[in-house]
Amino acid sequence: MDMNVIGLHIHELRNQCRFIEASVGILNQSMENQASVGVFFALQNIMLGTNQISRLLWTPRKKGKERAASLREALDLPEKYPLNNDGILTLVDHADEANDQWISQSKDQYVLYDFIGEIDNSPHKEVETRNIFRAFDTTTKIYTYLGTSFNLEALLKAVGDVSNRVNQIHRRLYPDQWKEAEAEKAEPGVKETPAEKPAAKKAVPKKAAAKKTPAKKAAAKKSVPKKAAAKK
């Protein structure tokens, strides 16, 4: 593949990694502020960004196989990788049909909607994973959507690895952009924002990850409508 084309894909991969990093910041802030809408907003953005990265590098489409293989070769990424996952790759495929299918299969079942907290230590501990529409377990860091669960910490670790590889190539391809960014950071009074960071060393800051209990209690009360806990 032409290096100019690879460069464009590398630039977009870097953007998606930065979007995910910014979303992690929103997630941590929302957990601290016990803002359930912010938590799910951030989780959705993290998953959408991960889906974009996954499809660029491990697309299931026949027409995109050559592009994906060329990018993986440039980044020295293997075929077998945590982000090469059917649940991630098909996350937004036929979204309306996926909703219909979940509603149909969970008929007359105990279902769970928009829950934040420790599921095993809640009245919903007996719920089957396939009957969870959307939930975030603050203890296990498992995000479940439409009956499919994702280990958020493992996912972000993989994204961080991809981000580091992407940044190395991006710096070589676009050195002027990095020089400008570094010059801006060096100016007095210029504060660094998450979007300006060249690479994310850790996707989930320790400080935010430690404050789980307040968000768990508040979100568990606010985020689970009475209808969600009832049989349909």
XYZ file of C-alpha atoms in Angstrom:
232
model
C 0.000 0.000 0.000
C 1.179 3.519 -0.839
C 2.744 5.285 2.164
C 0.532 8.331 1.631
C -2.522 6.116 2.017
C -1.024 4.395 5.047
C -0.291 7.823 6.507
C -3.940 8.849 6.225
C -5.064 5.687 7.997
C -2.400 6.157 10.684
C -3.628 9.705 11.259
C -7.206 8.474 11.686
C -6.128 5.661 14.004
C -4.345 8.239 16.135
C -7.482 10.383 16.222
C -9.576 7.450 17.424
C -7.033 6.656 20.152
C -7.141 10.274 21.299
C -10.947 10.296 21.260
C -10.933 7.196 23.456
C -8.435 8.809 25.813
C -10.655 11.872 26.131
C -13.663 9.629 26.769
C -11.802 7.854 29.569
C -11.345 11.253 31.197
C -15.084 11.905 30.912
C -15.791 8.457 32.359
C -13.603 9.073 35.391
C -15.087 12.521 36.001
C -18.609 11.157 35.664
C -17.873 8.368 38.128
C -16.543 10.892 40.629
C -19.587 13.125 40.134
C -22.002 10.177 40.223
C -23.355 11.209 36.818
C -24.849 8.089 35.261
C -25.585 9.714 31.884
C -21.960 10.822 31.630
C -20.762 7.319 32.502
C -22.750 5.674 29.722
C -21.970 8.493 27.286
C -18.247 7.936 27.857
C -18.532 4.146 27.670
C -20.427 4.380 24.395
C -17.745 6.657 22.924
C -14.978 4.327 24.110
C -16.674 1.375 22.460
C -17.378 3.237 19.213
C -13.759 4.374 18.963
C -12.567 0.848 19.650
C -14.901 -0.443 16.956
C -13.368 1.994 14.451
C -9.823 0.908 15.330
C -10.765 -2.754 15.208
C -12.403 -2.527 11.795
C -9.512 -0.572 10.296
C -6.987 -3.164 11.467
C -8.981 -6.424 11.430
C -11.909 -5.777 9.126
C -14.224 -8.729 8.463
C -14.976 -7.316 4.995
C -13.242 -9.040 2.098
C -12.581 -5.738 0.309
C -10.750 -4.320 3.309
C -8.491 -7.295 4.029
C -5.517 -5.933 2.063
C -5.700 -2.534 3.757
C -5.991 -4.097 7.210
C -3.059 -6.437 6.584
C -0.871 -3.554 5.350
C -1.657 -1.464 8.423
C -1.002 -4.361 10.794
C 2.326 -4.962 9.062
C 3.263 -1.298 9.431
C 2.323 -1.391 13.119
C 3.784 -4.874 13.703
C 0.445 -6.136 15.005
C -0.548 -9.813 14.834
C -3.748 -11.237 13.399
C -4.667 -12.682 16.781
C -5.222 -9.741 19.096
C -7.727 -8.691 21.808
C -9.304 -6.089 19.518
C -9.837 -8.677 16.787
C -13.046 -9.683 18.482
C -16.439 -10.349 16.902
C -18.245 -8.476 19.666
C -16.194 -5.345 18.972
C -16.116 -5.718 15.183
C -19.904 -6.039 14.911
C -20.786 -3.628 17.716
C -22.805 -1.232 15.563
C -23.770 -3.536 12.701
C -27.526 -3.353 12.068
C -28.056 -1.595 15.399
C -31.838 -1.439 15.072
C -32.066 -5.148 14.288
C -29.817 -5.920 17.249
C -32.220 -4.041 19.527
C -35.186 -5.934 18.103
C -33.389 -9.234 18.552
C -32.494 -8.482 22.176
C -36.076 -7.473 22.992
C -37.410 -10.610 21.342
C -35.040 -13.056 23.049
C -35.497 -11.470 26.488
C -39.279 -11.657 26.412
C -40.731 -12.787 29.763
C -37.221 -12.749 31.252
C -35.765 -10.741 34.121
C -33.962 -7.896 32.336
C -31.608 -5.160 33.473
C -31.339 -1.675 31.998
C -28.772 1.093 32.590
C -27.248 -0.254 35.791
C -24.049 1.070 37.374
C -22.644 -0.699 40.402
C -21.612 -4.133 41.624
C -24.085 -6.558 40.081
C -23.141 -9.496 42.328
C -23.863 -7.370 45.388
C -27.212 -6.050 44.180
C -30.814 -7.291 43.898
C -30.008 -8.103 40.258
C -27.246 -10.641 40.907
C -29.266 -13.478 39.369
C -29.787 -11.726 36.031
C -28.367 -13.571 33.027
C -25.793 -11.676 30.996
C -27.802 -12.125 27.811
C -30.703 -10.293 29.460
C -28.690 -7.173 30.290
C -29.331 -4.309 27.904
C -26.695 -1.943 29.301
C -24.701 -2.103 32.540
C -21.300 -1.229 33.970
C -19.970 -3.270 36.872
C -17.746 -0.932 38.862
C -15.970 -3.802 40.613
C -15.088 -6.056 37.690
C -14.941 -3.177 35.154
C -17.168 -5.216 32.863
C -19.332 -3.241 30.447
C -22.290 -5.170 29.069
C -24.308 -4.049 26.076
C -27.121 -6.021 24.439
C -26.086 -9.166 26.273
C -22.398 -9.005 25.288
C -19.786 -8.225 27.934
C -16.490 -6.400 27.465
C -13.604 -6.248 29.926
C -12.931 -2.518 29.910
C -9.476 -2.701 31.478
C -8.267 -5.325 28.989
C -9.799 -3.386 26.120
C -8.126 -0.118 27.135
C -4.800 -1.870 27.620
C -4.984 -3.109 24.022
C -5.991 0.350 22.775
C -3.026 1.820 24.644
C -0.686 -0.622 22.910
C -2.100 0.292 19.499
C -1.833 3.986 20.390
C 1.865 3.692 21.228
C 2.584 1.911 17.943
C 0.542 4.435 15.967
C 2.277 7.396 17.607
C 5.715 6.053 16.728
C 4.833 5.927 13.033
C 2.860 9.171 13.131
C 5.869 10.996 14.584
C 8.047 9.749 11.715
C 5.474 10.608 9.051
C 4.414 13.990 10.432
C 7.344 15.349 12.492
C 6.259 18.972 12.016
C 2.950 18.327 13.771
C 4.777 16.936 16.780
C 7.238 19.835 16.859
C 4.365 22.324 16.808
C 2.552 20.472 19.591
C 5.700 20.357 21.727
C 6.331 24.060 21.113
C 2.800 24.914 22.228
C 3.239 22.922 25.428
C 6.464 24.768 26.172
C 4.761 28.176 26.012
C 3.982 29.700 29.446
C 0.344 29.495 30.453
C -0.521 26.793 27.942
C -2.237 23.890 29.622
C -2.081 20.423 28.172
C -5.395 18.818 27.371
C -6.049 15.093 26.891
C -6.316 15.610 23.134
C -2.825 17.120 23.016
C -1.057 14.166 24.591
C 1.023 12.247 22.036
C 0.367 8.911 23.704
C -1.677 7.522 26.544
C 0.522 5.552 28.914
C -2.415 4.428 30.996
C -6.000 4.517 29.878
C -7.543 4.635 33.360
C -5.872 6.983 35.868
C -5.331 5.400 39.278
C -6.986 8.279 41.078
C -10.253 7.893 39.233
C -10.261 4.118 39.389
C -9.938 4.221 43.158
C -13.154 6.178 43.666
C -15.686 3.522 42.843
C -17.940 3.309 45.884
C -19.777 6.692 45.746
C -20.612 6.287 42.060
C -21.761 2.739 42.631
C -24.327 3.648 45.250
C -25.765 6.670 43.523
C -25.817 5.221 40.053
C -27.447 2.020 41.200
C -30.368 4.036 42.552
C -30.722 6.405 39.625
C -29.908 4.235 36.674
C -32.196 1.258 37.126
C -35.798 2.106 36.288
C -38.421 0.079 38.086
C -39.563 -1.320 34.772
C -36.127 -2.744 34.102
C -36.230 -4.913 37.153
C -39.656 -6.279 36.410
C -40.571 -9.174 34.184
C -41.959 -8.151 30.846
